[in-house]
Short mmCIF file of C-alpha atoms and ligand atoms in Angstrom, two decimals:
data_model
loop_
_atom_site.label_atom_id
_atom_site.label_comp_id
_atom_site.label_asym_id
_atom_site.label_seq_id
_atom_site.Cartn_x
_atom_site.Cartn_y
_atom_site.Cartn_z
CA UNK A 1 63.00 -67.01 15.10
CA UNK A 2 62.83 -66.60 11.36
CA UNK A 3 60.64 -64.76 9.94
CA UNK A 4 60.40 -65.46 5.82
CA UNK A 5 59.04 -64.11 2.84
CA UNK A 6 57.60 -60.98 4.40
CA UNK A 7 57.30 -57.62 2.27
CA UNK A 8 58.85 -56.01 4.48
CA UNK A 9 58.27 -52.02 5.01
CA UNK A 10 61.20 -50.12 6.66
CA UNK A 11 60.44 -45.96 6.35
CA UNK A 12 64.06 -45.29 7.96
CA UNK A 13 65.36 -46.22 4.93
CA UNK A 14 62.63 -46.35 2.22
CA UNK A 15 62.91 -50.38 2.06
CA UNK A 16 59.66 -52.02 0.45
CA UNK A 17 61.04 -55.59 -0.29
CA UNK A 18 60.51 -59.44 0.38
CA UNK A 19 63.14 -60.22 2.97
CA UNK A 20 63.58 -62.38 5.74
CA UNK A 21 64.35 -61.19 9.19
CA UNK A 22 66.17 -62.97 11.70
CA UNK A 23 65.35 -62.53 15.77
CA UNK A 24 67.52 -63.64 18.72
CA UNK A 25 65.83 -62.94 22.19
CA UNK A 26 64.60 -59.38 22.08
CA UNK A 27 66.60 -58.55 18.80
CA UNK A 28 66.81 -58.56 15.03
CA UNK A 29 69.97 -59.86 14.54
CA UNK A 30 69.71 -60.19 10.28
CA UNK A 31 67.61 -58.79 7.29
CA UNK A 32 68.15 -60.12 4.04
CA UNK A 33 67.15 -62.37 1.31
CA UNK A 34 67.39 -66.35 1.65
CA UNK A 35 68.34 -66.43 4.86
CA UNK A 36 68.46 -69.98 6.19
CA UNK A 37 67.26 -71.66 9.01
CA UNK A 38 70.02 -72.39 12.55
CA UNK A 39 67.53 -74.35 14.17
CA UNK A 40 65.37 -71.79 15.03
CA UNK A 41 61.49 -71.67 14.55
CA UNK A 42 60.37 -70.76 11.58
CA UNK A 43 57.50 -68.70 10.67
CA UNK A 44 56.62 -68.15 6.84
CA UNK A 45 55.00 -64.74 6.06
CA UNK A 46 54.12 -65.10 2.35
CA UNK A 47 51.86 -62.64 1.21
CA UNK A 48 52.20 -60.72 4.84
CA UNK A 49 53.77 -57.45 5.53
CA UNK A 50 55.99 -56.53 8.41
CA UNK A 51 56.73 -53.34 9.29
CA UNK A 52 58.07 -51.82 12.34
CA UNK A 53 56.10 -52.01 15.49
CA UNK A 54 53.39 -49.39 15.66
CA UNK A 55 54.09 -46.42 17.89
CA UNK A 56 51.14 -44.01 19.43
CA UNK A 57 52.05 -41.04 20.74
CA UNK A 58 49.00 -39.95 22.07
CA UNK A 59 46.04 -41.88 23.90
CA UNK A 60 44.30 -42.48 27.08
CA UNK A 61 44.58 -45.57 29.75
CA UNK A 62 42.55 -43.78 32.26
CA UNK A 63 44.10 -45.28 35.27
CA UNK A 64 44.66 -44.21 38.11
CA UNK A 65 40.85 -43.03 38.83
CA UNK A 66 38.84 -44.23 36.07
CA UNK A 67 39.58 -47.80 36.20
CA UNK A 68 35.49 -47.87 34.71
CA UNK A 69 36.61 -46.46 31.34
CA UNK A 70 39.52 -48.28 30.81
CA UNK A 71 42.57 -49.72 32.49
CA UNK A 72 46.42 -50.12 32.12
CA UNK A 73 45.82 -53.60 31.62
CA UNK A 74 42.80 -53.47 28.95
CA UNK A 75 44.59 -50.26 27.14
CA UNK A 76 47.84 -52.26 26.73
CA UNK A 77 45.64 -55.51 25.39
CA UNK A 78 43.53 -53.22 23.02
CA UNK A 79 46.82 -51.26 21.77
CA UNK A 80 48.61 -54.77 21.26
CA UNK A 81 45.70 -56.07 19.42
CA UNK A 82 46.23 -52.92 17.14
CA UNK A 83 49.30 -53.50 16.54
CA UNK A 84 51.31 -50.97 18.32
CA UNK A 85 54.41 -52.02 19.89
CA UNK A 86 54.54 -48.65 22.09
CA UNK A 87 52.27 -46.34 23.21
CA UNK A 88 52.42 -42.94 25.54
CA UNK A 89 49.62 -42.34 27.72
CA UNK A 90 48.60 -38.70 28.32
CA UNK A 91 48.85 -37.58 32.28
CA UNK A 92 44.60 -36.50 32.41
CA UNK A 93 44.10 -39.65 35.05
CA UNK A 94 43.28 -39.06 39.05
CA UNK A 95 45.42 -38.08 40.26
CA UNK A 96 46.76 -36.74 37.50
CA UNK A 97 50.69 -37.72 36.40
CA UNK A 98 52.31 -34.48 37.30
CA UNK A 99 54.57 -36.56 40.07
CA UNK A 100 57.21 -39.26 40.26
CA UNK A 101 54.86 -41.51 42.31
CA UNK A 102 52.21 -41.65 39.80
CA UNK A 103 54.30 -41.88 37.47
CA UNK A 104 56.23 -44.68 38.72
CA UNK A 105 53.12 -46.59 39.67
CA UNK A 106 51.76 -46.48 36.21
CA UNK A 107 55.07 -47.36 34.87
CA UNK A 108 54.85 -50.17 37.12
CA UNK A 109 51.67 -51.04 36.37
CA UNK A 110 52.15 -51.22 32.49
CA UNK A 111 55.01 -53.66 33.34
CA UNK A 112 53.07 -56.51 35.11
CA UNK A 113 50.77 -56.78 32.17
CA UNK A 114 53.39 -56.72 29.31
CA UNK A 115 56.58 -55.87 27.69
CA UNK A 116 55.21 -53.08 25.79
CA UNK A 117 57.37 -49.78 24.98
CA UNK A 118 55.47 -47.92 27.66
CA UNK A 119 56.70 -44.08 27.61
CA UNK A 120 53.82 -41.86 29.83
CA UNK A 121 53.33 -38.04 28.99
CA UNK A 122 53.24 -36.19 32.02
CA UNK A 123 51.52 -33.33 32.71
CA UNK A 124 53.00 -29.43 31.86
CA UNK A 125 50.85 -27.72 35.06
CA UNK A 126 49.82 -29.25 38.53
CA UNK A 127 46.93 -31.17 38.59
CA UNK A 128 45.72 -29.75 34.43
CA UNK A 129 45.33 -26.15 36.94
CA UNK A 130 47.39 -23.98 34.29
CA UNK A 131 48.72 -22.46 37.32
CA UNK A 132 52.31 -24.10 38.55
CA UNK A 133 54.63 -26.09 35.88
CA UNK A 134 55.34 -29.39 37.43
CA UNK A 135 59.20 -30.57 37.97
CA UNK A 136 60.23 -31.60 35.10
CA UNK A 137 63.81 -32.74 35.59
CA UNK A 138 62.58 -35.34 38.41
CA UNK A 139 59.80 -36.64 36.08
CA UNK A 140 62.61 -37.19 33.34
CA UNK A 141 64.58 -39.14 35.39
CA UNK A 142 61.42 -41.08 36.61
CA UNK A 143 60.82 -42.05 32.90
CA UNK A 144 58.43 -39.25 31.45
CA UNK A 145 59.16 -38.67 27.80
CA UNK A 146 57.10 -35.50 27.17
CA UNK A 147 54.68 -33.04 28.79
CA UNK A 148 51.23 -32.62 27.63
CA UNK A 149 48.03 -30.91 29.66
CA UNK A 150 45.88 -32.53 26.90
CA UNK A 151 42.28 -32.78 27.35
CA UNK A 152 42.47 -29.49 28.76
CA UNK A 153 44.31 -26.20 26.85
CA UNK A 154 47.05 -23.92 28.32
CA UNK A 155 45.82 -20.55 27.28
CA UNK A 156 47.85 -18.33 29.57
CA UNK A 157 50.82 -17.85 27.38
CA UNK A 158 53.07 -16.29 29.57
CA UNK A 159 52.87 -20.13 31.24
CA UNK A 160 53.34 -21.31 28.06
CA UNK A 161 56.10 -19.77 27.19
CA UNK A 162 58.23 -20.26 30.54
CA UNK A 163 57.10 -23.70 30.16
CA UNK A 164 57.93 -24.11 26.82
CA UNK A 165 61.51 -22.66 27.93
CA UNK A 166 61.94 -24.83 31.12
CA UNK A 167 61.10 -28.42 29.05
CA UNK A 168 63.07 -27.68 25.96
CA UNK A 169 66.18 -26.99 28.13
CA UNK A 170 65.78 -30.18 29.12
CA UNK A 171 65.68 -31.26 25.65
CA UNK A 172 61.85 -32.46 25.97
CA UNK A 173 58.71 -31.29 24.61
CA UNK A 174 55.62 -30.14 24.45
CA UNK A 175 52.39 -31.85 23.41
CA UNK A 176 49.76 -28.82 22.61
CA UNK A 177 46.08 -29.22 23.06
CA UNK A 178 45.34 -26.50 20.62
CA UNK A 179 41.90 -24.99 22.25
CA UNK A 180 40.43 -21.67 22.80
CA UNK A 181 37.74 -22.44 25.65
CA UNK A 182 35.77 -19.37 25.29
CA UNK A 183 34.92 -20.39 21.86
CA UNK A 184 34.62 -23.56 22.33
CA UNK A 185 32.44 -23.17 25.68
CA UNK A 186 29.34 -25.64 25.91
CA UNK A 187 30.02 -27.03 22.18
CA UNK A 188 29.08 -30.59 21.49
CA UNK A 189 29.75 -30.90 16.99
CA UNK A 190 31.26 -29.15 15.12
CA UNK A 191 29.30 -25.70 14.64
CA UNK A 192 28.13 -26.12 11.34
CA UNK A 193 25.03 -27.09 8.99
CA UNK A 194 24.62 -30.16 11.01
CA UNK A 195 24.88 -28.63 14.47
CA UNK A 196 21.96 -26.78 12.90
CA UNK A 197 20.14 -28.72 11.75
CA UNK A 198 20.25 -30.89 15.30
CA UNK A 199 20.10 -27.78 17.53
CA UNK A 200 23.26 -28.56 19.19
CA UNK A 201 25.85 -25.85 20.32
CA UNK A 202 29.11 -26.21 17.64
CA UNK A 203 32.32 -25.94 18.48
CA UNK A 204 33.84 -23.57 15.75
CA UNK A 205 36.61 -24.42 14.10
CA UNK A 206 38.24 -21.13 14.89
CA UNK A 207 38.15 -22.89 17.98
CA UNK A 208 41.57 -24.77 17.14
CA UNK A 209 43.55 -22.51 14.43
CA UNK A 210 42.78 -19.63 16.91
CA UNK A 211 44.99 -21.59 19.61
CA UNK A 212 47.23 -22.75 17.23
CA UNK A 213 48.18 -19.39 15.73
CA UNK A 214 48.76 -17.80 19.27
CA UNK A 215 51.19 -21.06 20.29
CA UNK A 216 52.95 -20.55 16.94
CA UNK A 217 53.86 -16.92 17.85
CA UNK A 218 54.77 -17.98 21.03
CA UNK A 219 57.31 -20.89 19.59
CA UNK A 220 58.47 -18.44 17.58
CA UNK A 221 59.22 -15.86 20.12
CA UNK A 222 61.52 -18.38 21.88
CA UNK A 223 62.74 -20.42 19.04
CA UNK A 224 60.79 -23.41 21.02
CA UNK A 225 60.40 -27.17 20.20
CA UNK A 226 56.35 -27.88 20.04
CA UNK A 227 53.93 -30.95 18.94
CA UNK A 228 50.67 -29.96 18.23
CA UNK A 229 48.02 -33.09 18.91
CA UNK A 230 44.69 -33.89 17.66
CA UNK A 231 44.67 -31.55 14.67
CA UNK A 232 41.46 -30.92 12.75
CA UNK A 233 41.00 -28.44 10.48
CA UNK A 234 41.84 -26.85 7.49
CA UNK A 235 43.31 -23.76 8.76
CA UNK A 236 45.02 -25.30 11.27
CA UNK A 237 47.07 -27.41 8.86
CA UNK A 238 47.68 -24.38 6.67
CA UNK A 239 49.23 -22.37 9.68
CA UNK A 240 51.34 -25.23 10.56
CA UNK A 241 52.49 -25.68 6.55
CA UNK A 242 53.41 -21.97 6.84
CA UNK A 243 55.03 -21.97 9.99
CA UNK A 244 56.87 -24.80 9.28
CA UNK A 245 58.24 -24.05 5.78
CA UNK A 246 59.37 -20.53 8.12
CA UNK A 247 61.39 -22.56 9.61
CA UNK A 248 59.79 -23.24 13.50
CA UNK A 249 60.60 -26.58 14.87
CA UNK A 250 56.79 -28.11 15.01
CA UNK A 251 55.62 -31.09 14.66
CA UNK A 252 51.85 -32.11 14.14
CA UNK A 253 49.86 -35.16 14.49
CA UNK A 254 46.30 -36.14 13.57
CA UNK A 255 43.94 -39.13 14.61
CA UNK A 256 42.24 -41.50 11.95
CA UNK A 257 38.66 -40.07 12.74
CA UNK A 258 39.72 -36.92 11.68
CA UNK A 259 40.28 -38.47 7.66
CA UNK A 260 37.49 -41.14 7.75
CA UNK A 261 34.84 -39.45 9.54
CA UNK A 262 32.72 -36.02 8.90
CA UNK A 263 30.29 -33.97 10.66
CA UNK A 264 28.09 -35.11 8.51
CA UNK A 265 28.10 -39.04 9.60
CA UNK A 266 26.31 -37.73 12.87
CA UNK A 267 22.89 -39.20 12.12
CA UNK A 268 20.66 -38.18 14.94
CA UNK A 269 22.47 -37.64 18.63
CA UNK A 270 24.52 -40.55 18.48
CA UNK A 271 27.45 -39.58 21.18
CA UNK A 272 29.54 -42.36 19.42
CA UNK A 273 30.54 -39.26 17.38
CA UNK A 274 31.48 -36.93 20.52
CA UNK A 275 35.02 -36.62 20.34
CA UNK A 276 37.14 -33.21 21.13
CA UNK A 277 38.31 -31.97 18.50
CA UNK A 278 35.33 -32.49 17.26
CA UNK A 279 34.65 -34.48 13.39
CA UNK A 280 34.87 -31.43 10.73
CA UNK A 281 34.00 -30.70 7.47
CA UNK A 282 34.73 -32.82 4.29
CA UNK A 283 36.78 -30.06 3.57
CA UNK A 284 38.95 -29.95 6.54
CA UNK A 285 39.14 -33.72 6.07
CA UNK A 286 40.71 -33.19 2.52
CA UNK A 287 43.09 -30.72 4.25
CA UNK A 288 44.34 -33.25 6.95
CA UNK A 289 45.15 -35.72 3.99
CA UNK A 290 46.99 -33.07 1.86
CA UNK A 291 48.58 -32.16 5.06
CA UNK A 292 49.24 -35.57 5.80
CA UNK A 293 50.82 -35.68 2.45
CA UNK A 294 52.64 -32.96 2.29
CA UNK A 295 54.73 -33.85 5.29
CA UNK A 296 52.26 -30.62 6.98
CA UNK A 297 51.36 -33.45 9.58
CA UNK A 298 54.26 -35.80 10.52
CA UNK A 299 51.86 -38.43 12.86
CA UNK A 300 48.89 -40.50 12.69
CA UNK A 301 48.10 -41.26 16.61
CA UNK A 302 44.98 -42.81 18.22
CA UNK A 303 43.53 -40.34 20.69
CA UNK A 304 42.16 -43.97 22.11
CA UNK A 305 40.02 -42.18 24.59
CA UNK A 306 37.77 -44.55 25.88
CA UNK A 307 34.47 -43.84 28.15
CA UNK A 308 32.26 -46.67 29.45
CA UNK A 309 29.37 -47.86 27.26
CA UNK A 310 26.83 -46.20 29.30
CA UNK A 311 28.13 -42.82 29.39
CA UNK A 312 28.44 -42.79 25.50
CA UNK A 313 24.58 -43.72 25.15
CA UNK A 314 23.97 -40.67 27.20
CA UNK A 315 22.21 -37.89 25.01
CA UNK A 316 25.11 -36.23 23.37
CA UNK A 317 25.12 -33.06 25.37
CA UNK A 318 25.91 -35.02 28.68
CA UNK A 319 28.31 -37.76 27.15
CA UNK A 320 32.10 -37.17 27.43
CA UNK A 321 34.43 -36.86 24.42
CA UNK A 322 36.06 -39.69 22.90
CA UNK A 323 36.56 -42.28 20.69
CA UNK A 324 38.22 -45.70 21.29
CA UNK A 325 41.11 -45.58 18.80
CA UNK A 326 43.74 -48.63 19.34
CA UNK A 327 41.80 -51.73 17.34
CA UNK A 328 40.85 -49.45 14.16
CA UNK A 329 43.65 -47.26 13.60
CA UNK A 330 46.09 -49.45 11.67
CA UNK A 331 42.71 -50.72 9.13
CA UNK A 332 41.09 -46.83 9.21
CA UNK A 333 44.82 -45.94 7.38
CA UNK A 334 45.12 -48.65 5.02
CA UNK A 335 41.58 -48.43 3.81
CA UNK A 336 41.52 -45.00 3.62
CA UNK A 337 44.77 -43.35 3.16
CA UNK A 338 46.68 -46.39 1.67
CA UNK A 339 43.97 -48.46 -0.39
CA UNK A 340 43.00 -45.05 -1.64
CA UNK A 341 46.18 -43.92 -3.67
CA UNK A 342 46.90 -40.90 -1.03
CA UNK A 343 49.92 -42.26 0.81
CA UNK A 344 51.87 -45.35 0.14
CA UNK A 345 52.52 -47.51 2.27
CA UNK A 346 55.74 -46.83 3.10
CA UNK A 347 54.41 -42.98 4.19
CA UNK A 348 51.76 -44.73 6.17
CA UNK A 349 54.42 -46.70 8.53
CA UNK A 350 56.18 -43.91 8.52
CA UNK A 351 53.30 -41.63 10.14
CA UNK A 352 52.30 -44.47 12.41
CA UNK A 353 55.52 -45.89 13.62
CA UNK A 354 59.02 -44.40 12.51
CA UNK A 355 57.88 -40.21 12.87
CA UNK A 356 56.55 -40.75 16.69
CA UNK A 357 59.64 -42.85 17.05
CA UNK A 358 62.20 -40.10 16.07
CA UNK A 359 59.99 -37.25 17.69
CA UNK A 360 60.04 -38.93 20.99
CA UNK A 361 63.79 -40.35 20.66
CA UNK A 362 62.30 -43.83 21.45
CA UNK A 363 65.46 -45.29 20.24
CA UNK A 364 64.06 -49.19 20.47
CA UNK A 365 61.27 -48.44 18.02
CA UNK A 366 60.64 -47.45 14.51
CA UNK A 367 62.71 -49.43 12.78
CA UNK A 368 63.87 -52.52 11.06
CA UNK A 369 67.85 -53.09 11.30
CA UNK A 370 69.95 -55.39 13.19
CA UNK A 371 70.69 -54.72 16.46
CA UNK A 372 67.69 -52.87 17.06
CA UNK A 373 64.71 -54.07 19.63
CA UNK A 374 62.25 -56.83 17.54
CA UNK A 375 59.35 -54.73 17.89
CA UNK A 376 57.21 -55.38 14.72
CA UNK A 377 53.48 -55.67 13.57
CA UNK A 378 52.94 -57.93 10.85
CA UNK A 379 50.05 -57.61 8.89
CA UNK A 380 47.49 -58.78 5.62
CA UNK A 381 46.85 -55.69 3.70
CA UNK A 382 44.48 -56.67 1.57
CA UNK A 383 42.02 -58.70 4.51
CA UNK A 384 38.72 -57.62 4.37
CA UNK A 385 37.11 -57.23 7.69
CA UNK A 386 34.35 -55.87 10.04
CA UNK A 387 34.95 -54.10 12.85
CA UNK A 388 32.70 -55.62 16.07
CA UNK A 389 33.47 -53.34 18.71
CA UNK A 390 31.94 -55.85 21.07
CA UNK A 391 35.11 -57.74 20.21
CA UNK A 392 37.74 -55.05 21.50
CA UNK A 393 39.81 -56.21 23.90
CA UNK A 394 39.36 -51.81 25.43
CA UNK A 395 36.67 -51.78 27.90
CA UNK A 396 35.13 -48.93 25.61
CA UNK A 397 33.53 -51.80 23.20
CA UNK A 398 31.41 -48.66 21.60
CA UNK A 399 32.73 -47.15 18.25
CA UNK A 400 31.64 -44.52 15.35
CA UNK A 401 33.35 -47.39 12.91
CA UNK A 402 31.06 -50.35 14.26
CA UNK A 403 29.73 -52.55 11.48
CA UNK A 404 32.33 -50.62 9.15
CA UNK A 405 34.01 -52.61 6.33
CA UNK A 406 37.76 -52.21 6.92
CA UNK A 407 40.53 -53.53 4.24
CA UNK A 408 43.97 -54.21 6.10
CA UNK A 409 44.55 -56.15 9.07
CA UNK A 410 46.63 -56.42 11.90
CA UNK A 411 48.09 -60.38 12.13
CA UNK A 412 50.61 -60.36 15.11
CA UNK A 413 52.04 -57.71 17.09
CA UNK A 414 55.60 -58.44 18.15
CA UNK A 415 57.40 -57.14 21.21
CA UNK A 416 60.71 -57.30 22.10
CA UNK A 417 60.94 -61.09 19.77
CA UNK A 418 57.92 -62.17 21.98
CA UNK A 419 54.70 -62.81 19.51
CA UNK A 420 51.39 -62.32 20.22
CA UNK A 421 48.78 -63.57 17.77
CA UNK A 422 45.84 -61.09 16.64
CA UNK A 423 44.18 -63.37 14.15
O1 LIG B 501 37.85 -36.39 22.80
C1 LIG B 501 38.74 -36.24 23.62
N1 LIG B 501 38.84 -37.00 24.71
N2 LIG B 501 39.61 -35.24 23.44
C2 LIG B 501 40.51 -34.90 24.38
O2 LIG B 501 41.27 -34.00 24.16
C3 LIG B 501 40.53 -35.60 25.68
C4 LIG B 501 40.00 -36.95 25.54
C5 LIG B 501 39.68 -37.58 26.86
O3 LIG B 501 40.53 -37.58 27.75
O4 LIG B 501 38.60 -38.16 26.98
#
């Protein structure tokens, strides 16, 4: 097909231009200007943007074992809907996906439904038990493209650290849940003047920068490669600014509820808000942008966790963390990163397409150039819109962002030259 008149957004190279792009089958075969028609179809894209297909390093399908929450099949439809072109699921399903079999069912799995880039995270210790590291070489060759225990931390550093050794000789790495459990025992907010005021138990934000400054020193003592997920806080980005301008090979992502959301949006006991890291402080918020700025934080992923409606209208001390991330992500970062004068667009693609892309060595994403897989999002920037989470195509139609006016919005998601129309 031809695709014309697009601006089209290409971080790889810093292009921000109207072009045309021409696909054949599953490729872009040209980019340029005035490119005419060979009989193909046609599809004009004036006033639309296309960038490369969205990428999300980090989210939750929840099957095998809690088919409830979510499944392959609705977490591929919601992440399409989003816009994302690939996505890696972490391993925290039952069983967990710490073994080729589980790993090649969900692999399997993610296939019948779609053509997706579909790269699963598998898990650093048995079963999340922090106790035995998991085979990693047979999982690589079985498809895994990184190892993650998230949703649970690895505190034992000696594991850590043999870990860390074992899966960067095999030239993989890492994904850190940055958490130190004892502080964080019980904790529902963030422990602050709103945990107060609703006599909850706060997680403290030590919590996080705690963890994160131990797993620095421990990179550091082995000259590791390491990803640090979900971060939150202030301190945590300024540890990762320092240890990266030391040099350390890190990499850090955050999620959009972590720059559009505060502590202080919690109204009452709404578990809408319940999410792990928990929402901080308007001042850690204005840290993850100027991290997110400053090159401090490299990715902007989803941490789609979904839960079922009825366990996220359970008072907030019962209900399980998580927000749904997939249908809000790309609109959260134009409206409020992009719309806002604190990245341009061309840094926004790059945090939520072309820097997972290159961290992950997902060579078929990321980018626009011939020859490479036609894996694209094209989108309205400037479309107002509300988000109805009883429209999500996830089975967790329950969101902090419901009713939320949103500026920027997804059109078509295109995989492999196949389109699929969002609306
Ligand atoms: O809020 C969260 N939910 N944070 C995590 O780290 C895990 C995730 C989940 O699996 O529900």
């Amino acid at each position: 097909m031809l695709l014309k008149n697009a601006r089209i957004i290409n971080p790889e190279t810093n292009l921000d231009k109207i072009s045309d792009i021409r696909t054949e089958e599953d490729k872009i075969k040209e980019v340029g200007e005035n490119l005419q028609p060979e009989g193909e179809e046609v599809i004009d894209l004036t006033g639309k943007t296309v960038t490369p297909g969205l990428v999300d390093m980090h989210c939750h399908l929840r099957e095998p074992g809690f088919n409830a929450k979510e499944t392959i099949k609705t977490g591929i439809l919601a992440a399409i809907n989003g816009g994302y072109t690939a996505i890696c699921p972490m391993a925290n399903t039952n069983p967990v996906v710490d073994n080729p079999s589980t790993l090649i069912y969900v692999i399997n799995r993610a296939k019948e439904v779609s053509d997706i880039g579909f790269y699963p995270i598998c898990a650093v210790t048995k079963g999340l038990g922090n106790e035995k590291i998991v085979n990693v070489s047979e999982l690589l060759d079985n498809g895994a493209i990184a190892f993650s225990d998230d949703g649970r931390p690895i505190e034992n550093m000696r594991l850590l650290r043999e870990a860390l050794k074992y899966i960067n000789s095999h030239n993989a790495i890492i994904i850190s849940h940055s958490e130190d459990s004892t502080l964080a025992f019980g904790g529902c907010i963030n422990e602050g003047k709103v945990s107060e005021k609703l006599g909850l138990k706060g997680i403290p934000s030590l919590t996080e920068s705690l963890a994160i400054a131990r797993e620095l020193e421990t990179v550091r003592s082995i000259d590791g490669r390491y990803h640090f997920a979900h971060v939150s806080t202030k301190r945590s980005v300024e540890l990762i600014r320092r240890a990266k301008q030391e040099g350390l090979n890190v990499t850090a992502e955050t999620a959009p509820h972590y720059f559009s959301l505060t502590q202080d949006d919690i109204k009452d006991y709404d578990a809408k808000y319940k999410v792990n890291p928990p929402l901080r402080t308007n001042e850690d918020k204005e840290a993850i942008i100027e991290g997110l700025k400053d090159g401090t934080i490299d990715v902007i992923a989803t941490d789609h966790a979904p839960h079922t409606v009825q366990e996220k209208l359970m008072p907030i001390q019962n209900a399980p963390m998580g927000i749904a991330g997939f249908e809000t992500s790309l609109g959260l970062t134009l409206t409020n990163l992009v719309h806002t004068g604190k990245l341009t667009l061309i840094e926004a693609i790059e945090k939520l397409s072309y820097a997972p892309s290159c961290i992950l060595n997902l060579s078929n994403q990321g980018k626009i150039e011939p020859g490479a897989q036609a894996n694209l999002t094209v989108m309205d920037l400037n479309e107002e819109w509300t988000v109805k989470a009883s429209e999500f195509k996830s089975k967790c139609r329950i969101s902090p962002f419901d009713g939320m006016k949103l500026k920027g919005k997804v059109k078509m998601t295109i995989i492999k030259g196949k389109i699929y129309n969002i609306g």
